[in-house]
Structure formats: structure tokens, C-alpha cells
CSV table of C-alpha atoms (C1' of nucleotides) in Angstrom, one decimal:
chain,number,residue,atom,x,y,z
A,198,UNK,CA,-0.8,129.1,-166.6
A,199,UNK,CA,-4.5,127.6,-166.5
A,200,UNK,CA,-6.6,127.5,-169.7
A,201,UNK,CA,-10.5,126.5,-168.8
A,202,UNK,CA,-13.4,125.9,-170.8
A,203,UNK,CA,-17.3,126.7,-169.6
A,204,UNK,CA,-20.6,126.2,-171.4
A,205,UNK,CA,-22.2,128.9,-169.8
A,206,UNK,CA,-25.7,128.5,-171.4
A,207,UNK,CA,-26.4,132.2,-171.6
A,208,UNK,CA,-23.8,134.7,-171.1
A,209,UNK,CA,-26.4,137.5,-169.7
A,210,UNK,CA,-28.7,135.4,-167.7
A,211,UNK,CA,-25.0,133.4,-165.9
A,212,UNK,CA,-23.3,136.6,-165.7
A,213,UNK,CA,-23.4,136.5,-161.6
A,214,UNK,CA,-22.3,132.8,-162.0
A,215,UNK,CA,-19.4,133.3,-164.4
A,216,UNK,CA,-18.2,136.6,-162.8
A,217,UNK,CA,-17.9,134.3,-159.4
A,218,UNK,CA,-16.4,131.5,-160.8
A,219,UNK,CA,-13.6,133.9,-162.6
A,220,UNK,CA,-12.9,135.5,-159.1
A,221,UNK,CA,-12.7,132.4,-157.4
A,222,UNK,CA,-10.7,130.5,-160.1
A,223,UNK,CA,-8.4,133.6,-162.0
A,224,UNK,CA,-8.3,131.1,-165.0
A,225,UNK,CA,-5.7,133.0,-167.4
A,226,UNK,CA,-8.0,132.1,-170.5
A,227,UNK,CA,-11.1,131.4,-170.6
A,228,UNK,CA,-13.1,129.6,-173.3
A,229,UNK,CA,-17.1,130.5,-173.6
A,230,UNK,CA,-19.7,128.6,-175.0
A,231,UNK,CA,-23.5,129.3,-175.6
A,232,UNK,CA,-23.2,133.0,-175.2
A,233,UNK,CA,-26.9,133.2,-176.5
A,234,UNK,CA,-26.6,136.8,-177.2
A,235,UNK,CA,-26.0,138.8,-180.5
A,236,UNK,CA,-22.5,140.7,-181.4
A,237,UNK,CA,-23.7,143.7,-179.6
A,238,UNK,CA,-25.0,142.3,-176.4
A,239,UNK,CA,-22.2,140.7,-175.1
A,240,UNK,CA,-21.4,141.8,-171.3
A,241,UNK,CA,-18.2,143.3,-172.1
A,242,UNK,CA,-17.8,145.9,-169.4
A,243,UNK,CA,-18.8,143.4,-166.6
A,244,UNK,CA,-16.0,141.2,-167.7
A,245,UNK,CA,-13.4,144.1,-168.3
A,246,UNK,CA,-14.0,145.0,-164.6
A,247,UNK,CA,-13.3,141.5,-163.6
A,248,UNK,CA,-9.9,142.0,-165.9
A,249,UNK,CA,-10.4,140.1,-168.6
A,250,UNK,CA,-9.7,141.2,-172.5
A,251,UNK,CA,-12.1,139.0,-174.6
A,252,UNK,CA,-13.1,138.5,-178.4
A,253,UNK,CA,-16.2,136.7,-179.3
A,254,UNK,CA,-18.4,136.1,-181.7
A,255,UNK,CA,-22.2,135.9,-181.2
A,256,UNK,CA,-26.0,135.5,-182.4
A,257,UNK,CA,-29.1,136.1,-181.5
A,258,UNK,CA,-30.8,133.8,-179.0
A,259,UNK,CA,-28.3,130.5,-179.9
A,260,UNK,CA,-24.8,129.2,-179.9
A,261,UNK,CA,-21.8,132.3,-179.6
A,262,UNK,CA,-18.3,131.9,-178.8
A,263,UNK,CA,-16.0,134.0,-176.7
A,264,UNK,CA,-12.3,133.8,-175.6
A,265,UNK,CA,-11.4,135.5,-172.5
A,266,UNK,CA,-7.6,136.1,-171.4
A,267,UNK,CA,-6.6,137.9,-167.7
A,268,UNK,CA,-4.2,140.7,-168.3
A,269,UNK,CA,-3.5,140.4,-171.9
A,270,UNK,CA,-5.1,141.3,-175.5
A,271,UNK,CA,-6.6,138.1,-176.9
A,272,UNK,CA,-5.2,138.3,-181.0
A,273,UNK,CA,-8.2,137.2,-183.2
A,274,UNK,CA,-6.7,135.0,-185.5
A,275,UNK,CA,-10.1,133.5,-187.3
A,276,UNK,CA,-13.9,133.8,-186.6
A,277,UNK,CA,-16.0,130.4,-188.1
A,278,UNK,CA,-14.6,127.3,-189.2
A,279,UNK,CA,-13.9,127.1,-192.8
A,280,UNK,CA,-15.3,124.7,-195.4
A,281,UNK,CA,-18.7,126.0,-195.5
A,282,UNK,CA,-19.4,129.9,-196.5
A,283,UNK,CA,-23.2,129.1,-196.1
A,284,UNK,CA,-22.9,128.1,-192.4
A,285,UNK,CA,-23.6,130.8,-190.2
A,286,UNK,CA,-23.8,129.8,-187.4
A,287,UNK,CA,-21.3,131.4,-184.3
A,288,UNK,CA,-19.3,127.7,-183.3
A,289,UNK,CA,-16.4,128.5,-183.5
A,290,UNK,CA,-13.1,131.4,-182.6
A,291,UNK,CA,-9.7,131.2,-182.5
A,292,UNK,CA,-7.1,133.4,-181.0
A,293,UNK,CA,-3.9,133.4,-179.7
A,294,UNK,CA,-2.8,134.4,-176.3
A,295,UNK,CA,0.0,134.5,-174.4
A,296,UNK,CA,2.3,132.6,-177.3
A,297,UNK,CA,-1.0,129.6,-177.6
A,298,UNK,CA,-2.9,129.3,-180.5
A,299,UNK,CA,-6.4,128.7,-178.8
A,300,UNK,CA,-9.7,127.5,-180.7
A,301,UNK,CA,-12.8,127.6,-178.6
A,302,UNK,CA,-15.6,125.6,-180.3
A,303,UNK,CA,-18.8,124.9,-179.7
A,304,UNK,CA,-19.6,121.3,-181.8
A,305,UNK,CA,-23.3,121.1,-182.7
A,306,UNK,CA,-25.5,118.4,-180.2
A,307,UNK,CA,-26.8,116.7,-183.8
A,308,UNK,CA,-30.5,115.5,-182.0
A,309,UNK,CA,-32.4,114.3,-182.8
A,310,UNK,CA,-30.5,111.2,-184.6
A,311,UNK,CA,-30.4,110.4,-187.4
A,312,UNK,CA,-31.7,113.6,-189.2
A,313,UNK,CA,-30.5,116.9,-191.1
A,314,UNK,CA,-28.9,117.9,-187.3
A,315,UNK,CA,-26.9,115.2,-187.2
A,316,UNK,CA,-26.0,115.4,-190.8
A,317,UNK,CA,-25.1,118.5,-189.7
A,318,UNK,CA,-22.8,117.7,-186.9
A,319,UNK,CA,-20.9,115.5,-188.8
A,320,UNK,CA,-19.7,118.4,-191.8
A,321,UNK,CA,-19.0,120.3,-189.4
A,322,UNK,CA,-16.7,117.5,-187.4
A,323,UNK,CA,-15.2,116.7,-190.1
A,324,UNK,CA,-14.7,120.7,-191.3
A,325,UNK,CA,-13.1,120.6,-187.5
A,326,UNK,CA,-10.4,117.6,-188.6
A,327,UNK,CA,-9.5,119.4,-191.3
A,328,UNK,CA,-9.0,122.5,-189.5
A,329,UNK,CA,-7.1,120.9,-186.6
A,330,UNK,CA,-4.2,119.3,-189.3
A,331,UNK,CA,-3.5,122.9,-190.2
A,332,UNK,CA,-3.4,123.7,-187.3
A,333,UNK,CA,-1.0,121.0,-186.3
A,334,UNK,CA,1.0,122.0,-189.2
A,335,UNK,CA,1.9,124.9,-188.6
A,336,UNK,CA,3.9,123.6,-185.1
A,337,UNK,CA,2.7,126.1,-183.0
A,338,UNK,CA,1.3,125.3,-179.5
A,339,UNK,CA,-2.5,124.6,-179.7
A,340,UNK,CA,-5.2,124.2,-177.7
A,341,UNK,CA,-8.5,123.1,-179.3
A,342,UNK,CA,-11.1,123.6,-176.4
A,343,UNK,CA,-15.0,123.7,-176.0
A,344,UNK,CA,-17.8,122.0,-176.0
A,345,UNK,CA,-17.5,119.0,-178.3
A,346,UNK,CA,-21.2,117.6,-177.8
A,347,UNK,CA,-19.4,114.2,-177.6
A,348,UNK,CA,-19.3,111.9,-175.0
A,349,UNK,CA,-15.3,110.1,-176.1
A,350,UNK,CA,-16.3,106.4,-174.1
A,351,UNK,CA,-18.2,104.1,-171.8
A,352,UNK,CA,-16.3,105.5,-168.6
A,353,UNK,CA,-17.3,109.6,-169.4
A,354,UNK,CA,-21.0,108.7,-169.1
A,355,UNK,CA,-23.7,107.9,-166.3
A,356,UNK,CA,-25.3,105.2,-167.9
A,357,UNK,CA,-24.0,104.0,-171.4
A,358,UNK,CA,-26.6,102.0,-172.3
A,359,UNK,CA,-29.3,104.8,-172.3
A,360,UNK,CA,-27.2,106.9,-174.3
A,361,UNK,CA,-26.2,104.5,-177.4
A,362,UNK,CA,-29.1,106.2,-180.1
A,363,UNK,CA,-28.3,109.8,-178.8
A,364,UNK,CA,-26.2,112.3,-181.1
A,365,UNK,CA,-23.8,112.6,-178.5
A,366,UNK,CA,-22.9,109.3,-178.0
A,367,UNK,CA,-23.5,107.6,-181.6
A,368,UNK,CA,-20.6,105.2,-182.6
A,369,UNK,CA,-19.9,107.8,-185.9
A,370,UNK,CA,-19.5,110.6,-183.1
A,371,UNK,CA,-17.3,108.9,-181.0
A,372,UNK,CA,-15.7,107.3,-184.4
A,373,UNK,CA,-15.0,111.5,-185.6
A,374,UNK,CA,-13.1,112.5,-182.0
A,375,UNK,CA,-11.1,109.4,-181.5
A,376,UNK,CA,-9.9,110.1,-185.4
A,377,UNK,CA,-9.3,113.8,-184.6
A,378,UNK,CA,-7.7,112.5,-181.0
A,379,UNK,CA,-5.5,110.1,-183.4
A,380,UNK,CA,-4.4,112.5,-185.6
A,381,UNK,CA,-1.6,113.6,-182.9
A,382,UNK,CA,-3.9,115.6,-179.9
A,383,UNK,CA,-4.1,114.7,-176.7
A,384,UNK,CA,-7.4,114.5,-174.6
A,385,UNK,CA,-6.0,116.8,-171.2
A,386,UNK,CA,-8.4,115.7,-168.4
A,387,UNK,CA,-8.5,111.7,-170.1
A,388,UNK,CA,-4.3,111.6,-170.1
A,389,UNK,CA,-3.7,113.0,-166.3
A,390,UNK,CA,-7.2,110.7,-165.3
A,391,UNK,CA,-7.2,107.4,-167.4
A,392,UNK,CA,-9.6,105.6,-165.4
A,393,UNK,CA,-11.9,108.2,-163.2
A,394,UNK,CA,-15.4,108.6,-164.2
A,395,UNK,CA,-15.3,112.2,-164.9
A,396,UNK,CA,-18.6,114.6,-166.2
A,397,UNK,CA,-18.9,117.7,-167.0
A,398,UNK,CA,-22.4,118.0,-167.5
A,399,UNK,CA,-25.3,117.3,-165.5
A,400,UNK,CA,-29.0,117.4,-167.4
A,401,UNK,CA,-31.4,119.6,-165.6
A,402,UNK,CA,-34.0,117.1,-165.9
A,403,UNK,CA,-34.5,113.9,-163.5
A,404,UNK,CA,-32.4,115.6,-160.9
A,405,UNK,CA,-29.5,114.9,-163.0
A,406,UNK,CA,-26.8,117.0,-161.0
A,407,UNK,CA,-28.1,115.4,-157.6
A,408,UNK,CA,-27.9,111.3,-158.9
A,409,UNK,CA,-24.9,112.5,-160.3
A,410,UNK,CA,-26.4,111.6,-163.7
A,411,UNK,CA,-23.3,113.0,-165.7
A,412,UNK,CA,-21.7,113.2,-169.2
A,413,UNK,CA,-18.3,114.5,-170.0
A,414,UNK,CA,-18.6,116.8,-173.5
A,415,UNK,CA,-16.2,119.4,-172.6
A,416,UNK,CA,-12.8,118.7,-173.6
A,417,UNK,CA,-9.2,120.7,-174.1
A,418,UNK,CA,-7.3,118.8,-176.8
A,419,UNK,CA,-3.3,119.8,-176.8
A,420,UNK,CA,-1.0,119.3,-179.6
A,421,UNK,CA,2.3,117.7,-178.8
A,422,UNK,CA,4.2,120.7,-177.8
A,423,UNK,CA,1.4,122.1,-175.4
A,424,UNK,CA,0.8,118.2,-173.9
A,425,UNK,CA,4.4,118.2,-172.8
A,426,UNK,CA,3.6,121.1,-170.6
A,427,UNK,CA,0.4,119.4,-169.2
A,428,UNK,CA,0.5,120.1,-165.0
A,429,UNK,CA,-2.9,119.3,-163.9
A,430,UNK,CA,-6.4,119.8,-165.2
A,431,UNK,CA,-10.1,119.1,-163.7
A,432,UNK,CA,-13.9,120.0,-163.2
A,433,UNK,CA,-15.1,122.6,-160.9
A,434,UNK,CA,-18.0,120.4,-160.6
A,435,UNK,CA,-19.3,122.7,-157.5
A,436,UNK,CA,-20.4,125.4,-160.0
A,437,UNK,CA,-22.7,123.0,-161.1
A,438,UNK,CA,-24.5,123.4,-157.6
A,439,UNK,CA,-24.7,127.2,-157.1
A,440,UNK,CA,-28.3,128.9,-157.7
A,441,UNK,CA,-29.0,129.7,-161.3
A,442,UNK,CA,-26.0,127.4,-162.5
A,443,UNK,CA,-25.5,126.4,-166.6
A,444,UNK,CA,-26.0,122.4,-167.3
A,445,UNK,CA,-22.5,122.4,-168.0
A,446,UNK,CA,-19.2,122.7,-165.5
A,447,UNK,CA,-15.9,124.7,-166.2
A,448,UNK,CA,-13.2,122.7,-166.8
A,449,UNK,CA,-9.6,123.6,-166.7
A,450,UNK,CA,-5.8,122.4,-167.2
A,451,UNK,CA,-2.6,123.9,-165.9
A,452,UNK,CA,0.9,124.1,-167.4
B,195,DA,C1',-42.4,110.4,-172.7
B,196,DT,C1',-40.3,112.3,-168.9
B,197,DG,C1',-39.7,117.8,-167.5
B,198,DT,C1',-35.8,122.3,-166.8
B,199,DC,C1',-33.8,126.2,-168.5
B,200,DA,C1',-32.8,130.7,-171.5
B,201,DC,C1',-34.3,133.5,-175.0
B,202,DA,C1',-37.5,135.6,-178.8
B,203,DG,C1',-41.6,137.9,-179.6
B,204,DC,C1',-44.4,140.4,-177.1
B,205,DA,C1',-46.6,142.1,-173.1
B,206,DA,C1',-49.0,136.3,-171.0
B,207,DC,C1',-47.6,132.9,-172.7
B,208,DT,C1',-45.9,129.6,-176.3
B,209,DG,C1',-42.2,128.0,-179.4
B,210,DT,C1',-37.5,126.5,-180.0
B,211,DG,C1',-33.2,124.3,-178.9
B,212,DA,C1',-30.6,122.0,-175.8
DNA sequence: ATGTCACAGCAACTGTGA
């Protein structure tokens, strides 16, 4: 069983990327960020014919959430985080699949910091935390995955010391996901790699992606039943180099 | 600041967010 995450900075205009990367990889779920298409103009069909089943939720021009799962019917189980009935913004979908309780989220970046964005970023972190003890609570397997728009410590980043003002990177960010970490998750690609320097993103400014100029911001956190199950997980950081390719990398764990 | 990408509105290019 291999559950994978992807940024995919446009659903429409990645489509030939994405469709590859599922052929090549046969992830059985499938988390999708930045769809950056409304309800209606999600590729459904294409993705169907590559057999997947998804659910998603999406808006016009920003942000959108999908969850994709090979050979079986994705159960919507919520659509937006709740905590905030004026935020309507598409961050955030949960189903479960194949007996696992997924949440794909897409965590606003917060930039420029400080400012209403951040401010921003950090209701809605701590909207996640709250979220995430219920859903701990309940003792089902869960998988909280996406794109957290937080770079955890020193060792997932290029170049620390460049990064210390930015959203991504400010000590209250990284102070939010070590609390939610704390609060009984485990980080998948941090507990099988304790010490590699790992990204999952690669700007595509400065020639980011060829200096190797990464940040790791995608992450698949696993409540204690699901991290006793952890196999393997990685980056299929060669996606980052095919023509047309998101900023971001999938990144995946097995059971 | 740098300088790259997708998408919206609109029909060439600028604005926005990342």
C-alpha cells in the first residue's frame, strides 16, 4: 500500500506530468494540492482513464484539493477544516479509503511575514491541531498529508540562514508542527531518514532545482496505529526535472 | 531585489499568488 502526496501547481496545465508520474508510480492514493481550477474543471475523465476514483474540492484560479485512490471509491468524509464558516478557501479534504482515514491539506504559505497572511496561516494551523486531536480520538488509522508550507528544521532546508524571516520557516511555524508532531503523529519521511537532507521543493527561480536549492514542505503525518505499519517512504525528486514540472515533488510512503 | 510559473480577464498583456 503506498499513499503519496504532490503539489501539482495546476491540475490542468500538469495534467501530462501527473498522468506520467501515476503510470510510472501506481501510488494507491494520491493526495493533490494546488488544483487551481474551479469544482467543475477538474480533469476527471483523464484521471478515471488512468484508474483512479477521486473527490476534490476546488476554486477558481487558487488553492483546490483532491484525493485520488486506484481501484477503489474514495468516501468523502469532510470538505474544509472547521473553526471558521467565513473561510472559503479549498485547503483542505478528507476521505477515507481502503480502511485509512486520509486528510489532504494544503497549509497557507503566510508571505509575506508578518502580515494579515501570516495571521492567517497561523488560525488556520491551529484550526489544523484541533482537527488532528479529533481525529486522533477517534483511534482510527490516519494519515494527515499535503503540503504544509513549513519547512519542520535546519537539516530540510538549503540554506537556513536565508530563510529565518520567511513564513515558511518562522520559529511560530515551526513552533505550530513540532506541537501538532507532539501531539502523538509521526513525521513519515523524518522517522525512516533522521539525518538525510531531504526537499521536496525546488524554487523556479535562481536555478533552484539545478543548485539543488531545496526545501522540504510536503509531509505525511501517521497516527500511532498507521506509523506501526510504516515500510518505506521517499521523493520522486526526478519529477522535478521533466519539462513543464510543478515546483514541488511527489512524495510517498509504503506500508 | 532577484526572476519563473499558472491562471484570470481578455484578446496583448498585466495583475496576482506562490
Amino acid at each position: 500500500m503506498r499513499i503519496a502526496t504532490f503539489n501539482v501547481n495546476g491540475v490542468n496545465g500538469r495534467l501530462p506530468v501527473l498522468l506520467r508520474w501515476l503510470a510510472e508510480t501506481e501510488p494507491d492514493v494520491v493526495c493533490l494540492q494546488e488544483l487551481k481550477a474551479p469544482q467543475g474543471g477538474f480533469p476527471e475523465a483523464a484521471i478515471k482513464a488512468a484508474g483512479y476514483a477521486a473527490v476534490w474540492h476546488g476554486q477558481r484560479s487558487w488553492n483546490g484539493v483532491a484525493i485520488l485512490a486506484r481501484g477503489a471509491e474514495p468516501i468523502e468524509t469532510r470538505r474544509g477544516l472547521p473553526g471558521d464558516d467565513d473561510d472559503i478557501q479549498s485547503r483542505y479534504i478528507e476521505a477515507a479509503v481502503k480502511g485509512i482515514l486520509i486528510g489532504c491539506l494544503y497549509l497557507p504559505n503566510g508571505n509575506p511575514a508578518p502580515g494579515a497572511k501570516f495571521d492567517y496561516k497561523l488560525r488556520w494551523f491551529q484550526r489544523l491541531v484541533r482537527h488532528a486531536d479529533a481525529l486522533l480520538a477517534h483511534g482510527v488509522p490516519v494519515a494527515l498529508v499535503g503540503d504544509f508550507n513549513v519547512i519542520p528544521t535546519e537539516l530540510d532546508v538549503y540554506k537556513p540562514e536565508r530563510w529565518l524571516g520567511d513564513a515558511l520557516f518562522r520559529p511560530e511555524v515551526r513552533d505550530a508542527f513540532t506541537r501538532l508532531v507532539n501531539r502523538g503523529w509521526t513525521d513519515a519521511v523524518r522517522e525512516l531518514h533522521p539525518d538525510e537532507r531531504i526537499y521536496t521543493f525546488w524554487d523556479y527561480l535562481r536555478n533552484a532545482w539545478g543548485r539543488n536549492a531545496g526545501l522540504r514542505l510536503d509531509h505525511l503525518l501517521l497516527s500511532p496505529k498507521l506509523a506501526g505499519r510504516l515500510k518505506s517512504a521517499g521523493v520522486d525528486a526526478h519529477v522535478r526535472g521533466w519539462e513543464k514540472a510543478s515546483d514541488h515533488a511527489p512524495v510517498w510512503i509504503e506500508f
